[in-house]
Amino acid sequence: MNPNNNQNSPQRGNPARNSRPGIKRSSTTGTGRNVSRGAAIRAQKRTVADANRIANQYLDASSKTEKPRRANVIDDSPRLKIIGLGGMDGGGSKNMMVIEYANDAIVIDCGNDLGVDLPGINYGISDTTYLDTIKNKLRGFVITHGHLDHIGGLPHILPKYNVPVYGSRFTIGRVEEIFENFGMPMPDGFELKTVVMNETTHERLKAGEFFIELVRVTHSIPGSTAVVIDTPVGRVVDTGDFRFDPNPLDHEKTDMDRFNELAREGVLALLSESTTTERPGRTPSESSIEQSFKDIMQQAPGRIFIGLFSTNMNRVQMIVNAAVHHGKKVAMDGRSMISTLEMAVRNGYVKVPKGTFVPIASVASLKDDQVVVVSTGCQGEPNSALVRMSMGEHKHVQFKEQDTVIFSATAIPYTGNDALIRVMVDDLLRKGVHVYRHETHEVDNIGPLHVSGHASQDEYREMITMMKPKFFVPIYGDYTAKKYHIDLAIEAGIPRVNTLNAENGDVISLNRDKMELAGQVPHGTILVDQTGAIVSSVVVKDRVLLAEEGLVSVVLTIDKKTGSLLTSPDIISRGFIYMKDSEELMNAFRDELRRAVSQRFKRVELDRFKAELKDYVTHFLYEQTQRSPIVIPVVNVVGGRPEKQGTVIASNGNGQAASAPKTPEEIALEQQRRFAQMRQRLLNQDARVD
Ligand SMILES: [Zn+2]
């Protein structure tokens, strides 16, 4: 149970609580409703509960209520376990499957989740508490392809286990690249160990009791593969992200022959990705887009800019083809896109005639009708090249009238990116730029500008029919997408009892005859900020509360002897109300604080006084404003002997005791001076400090 999670314990209707002694208000001040202390506290609890609900979408394993099931170090059970530590919810994000048998385990994929919308959070990764418990069994990570939702967790997770990463040449290149690009400090002794596997020759490698093989599939990044794991119980196939493009541009067709062979030998369980199982029919061929690029290049009056996902190398190839066809030059912007292209060219996935590419810096010196710029920013991301160009913040390029911008992508679902894209399109059209989007390609009288890298229903069904698995488990998708996938499997002849819609952490237990759920292991989301540091969910909850309700701090300086205030109460507010516009409220608030000090300060312990003060301020502010900001009371007690809780510490400012002993009066004077300085510093920070 999470101690911070108090939404299940509302203390309503507790008369003892409501009538306990404390700071009492003499009357209402007239600006707000008269609300009972209980109502104010309940309102605050609701606010906290709301913040919890927002932050609790992403909890780590220790914050969840399920009891962690410890794995036995020696497990003689003949059962195969398949566990999704990520990827079994959301849009198939932070994908991560554990395959475990007796004393061996491997992990397939290790992604991150870029769709986490919490303040200050960059992305989420899977909680690997469970992997810690089977650390000795881990033989390696096998990666299906180089998209971040399949590799983005590796720089955080892999160093803890220090086992090799298996993948195709291109995928391993991407893995090496993100370790470099993330630039995170690695623990002593960690060395990235990679094993490049040839997906064309059906190379098989032994990892513990398992044999691993990669099989080529078509997707939207080169080097995409399915992973075949032969276990003592039977064969497991993880499809990775795939589609069946009969005419892919790079001639990297899904290896149907090998899939058919594997199926003939028998497949125990098919784990098939579920990204777009609600889309009918078949996904059109990627090559259907090339003509659209050629057509736009034919008509465009000036320069052409094309935004796409940075790893979509097939798309780059088509743009190069179309540009060469029209005698144009291609410049590229976006660091990740350029490094991926270099790797794709090196490995023969993209072919660029000499002299086609020019540096982005040289665009200004070319004639407008010669320029094609390929860049990131198809999602309207604030820092992307396209957005910076449209804001006039790009070093080399600014948009002007008669430029053409093509969005060769659609908004990633579940991210809210569609709104960002819309703002950007508004901005471009205002500038007189011609805009082409896939969504409006028919009204704009042009061919398609984007096709998905994922299968549609007919292809998902075909994969199942081809593999003829005994058991079917949809993966990499939310419950709904997986449910549609199961319906397709049943249509394809798989008995319903041989399918499972499992969630993250569910243990799928298999032998040759039976598949069932066998409890849960710890699972959850670890949140990572812009620097790559892990952020506690407690911190995130506070941020949500701050964002929703703001913060009020009251600073009271009280004479220990007389119990009276030495200065007028200081009130500091952030994100709550603009205090200069609320003078009446603030004056009333100060009067209440004075009353609170005179009523209670001398009668109770300092800690108790602070707690009462916090309740009291919460109550007052809720009554006056119907809002519940975070309240931080600061009570400085000056005079008398040093207080443990107060700020009265005799020191020379370096944390060391001053050499000459001081009288209590001298100490009190020094404290007053220091406090006045601190207050001045605070006041100088912002005009809103009252
Ligand atoms: Zn993918």
GROMACS .gro file of N, CA, C and O and ligand atoms in nm, residues 92 95 144-150 219-221 224 240-242 273 275 311 453-454 476, ligand 1:
model
   89
   92GLY      N    1   0.077   0.044  -2.684
   92GLY     CA    2   0.191  -0.043  -2.706
   92GLY      C    3   0.318   0.037  -2.687
   92GLY      O    4   0.395   0.060  -2.779
   95ASN      N    5   0.757  -0.126  -2.463
   95ASN     CA    6   0.737  -0.269  -2.486
   95ASN      C    7   0.846  -0.353  -2.425
   95ASN      O    8   0.965  -0.321  -2.438
  144THR      N    9   1.349  -0.644  -3.137
  144THR     CA   10   1.284  -0.669  -3.266
  144THR      C   11   1.319  -0.562  -3.370
  144THR      O   12   1.336  -0.593  -3.487
  145HIS      N   13   1.327  -0.434  -3.326
  145HIS     CA   14   1.362  -0.327  -3.420
  145HIS      C   15   1.397  -0.200  -3.344
  145HIS      O   16   1.377  -0.191  -3.223
  146GLY      N   17   1.448  -0.101  -3.417
  146GLY     CA   18   1.511   0.014  -3.351
  146GLY      C   19   1.423   0.133  -3.320
  146GLY      O   20   1.475   0.243  -3.302
  147HIS      N   21   1.291   0.117  -3.312
  147HIS     CA   22   1.207   0.228  -3.267
  147HIS      C   23   1.222   0.246  -3.116
  147HIS      O   24   1.241   0.149  -3.043
  148LEU      N   25   1.205   0.372  -3.070
  148LEU     CA   26   1.229   0.400  -2.927
  148LEU      C   27   1.135   0.323  -2.834
  148LEU      O   28   1.174   0.289  -2.723
  149ASP      N   29   1.013   0.297  -2.878
  149ASP     CA   30   0.923   0.222  -2.789
  149ASP      C   31   0.965   0.075  -2.777
  149ASP      O   32   0.904  -0.003  -2.703
  150HIS      N   33   1.075   0.039  -2.846
  150HIS     CA   34   1.132  -0.096  -2.832
  150HIS      C   35   1.276  -0.096  -2.781
  150HIS      O   36   1.326  -0.200  -2.739
  219HIS      N   37   0.845  -0.311  -4.187
  219HIS     CA   38   0.791  -0.213  -4.091
  219HIS      C   39   0.841  -0.077  -4.140
  219HIS      O   40   0.885  -0.066  -4.254
  220SER      N   41   0.840   0.026  -4.056
  220SER     CA   42   0.879   0.158  -4.106
  220SER      C   43   1.020   0.197  -4.066
  220SER      O   44   1.056   0.314  -4.071
  221ILE      N   45   1.102   0.099  -4.027
  221ILE     CA   46   1.243   0.125  -3.998
  221ILE      C   47   1.320   0.005  -4.052
  221ILE      O   48   1.271  -0.109  -4.043
  224SER      N   49   1.392  -0.446  -3.937
  224SER     CA   50   1.287  -0.494  -3.845
  224SER      C   51   1.275  -0.645  -3.854
  224SER      O   52   1.283  -0.703  -3.963
  240GLY      N   53   0.716  -0.874  -3.336
  240GLY     CA   54   0.764  -0.736  -3.346
  240GLY      C   55   0.659  -0.654  -3.419
  240GLY      O   56   0.547  -0.701  -3.441
  241ASP      N   57   0.689  -0.530  -3.456
  241ASP     CA   58   0.596  -0.450  -3.535
  241ASP      C   59   0.610  -0.491  -3.681
  241ASP      O   60   0.721  -0.504  -3.731
  242PHE      N   61   0.498  -0.512  -3.749
  242PHE     CA   62   0.510  -0.563  -3.887
  242PHE      C   63   0.392  -0.522  -3.974
  242PHE      O   64   0.289  -0.476  -3.926
  273GLU      N   65   0.192  -0.835  -3.243
  273GLU     CA   66   0.170  -0.694  -3.208
  273GLU      C   67   0.030  -0.649  -3.249
  273GLU      O   68  -0.025  -0.698  -3.347
  275THR      N   69  -0.098  -0.300  -3.273
  275THR     CA   70  -0.111  -0.155  -3.283
  275THR      C   71  -0.239  -0.110  -3.354
  275THR      O   72  -0.310  -0.024  -3.305
  311THR      N   73   1.332   0.799  -3.833
  311THR     CA   74   1.390   0.669  -3.869
  311THR      C   75   1.328   0.611  -3.996
  311THR      O   76   1.360   0.499  -4.035
  453GLY      N   77   0.318   0.194  -4.080
  453GLY     CA   78   0.418   0.087  -4.076
  453GLY      C   79   0.361  -0.040  -4.017
  453GLY      O   80   0.432  -0.140  -4.004
  454HIS      N   81   0.232  -0.035  -3.981
  454HIS     CA   82   0.171  -0.150  -3.914
  454HIS      C   83   0.068  -0.217  -4.005
  454HIS      O   84   0.016  -0.156  -4.099
  476TYR      N   85   0.172  -0.570  -2.733
  476TYR     CA   86   0.199  -0.436  -2.784
  476TYR      C   87   0.071  -0.364  -2.826
  476TYR      O   88   0.050  -0.327  -2.942
  691ZN      ZN   89   0.788   0.012  -3.449
   0.00000   0.00000   0.00000
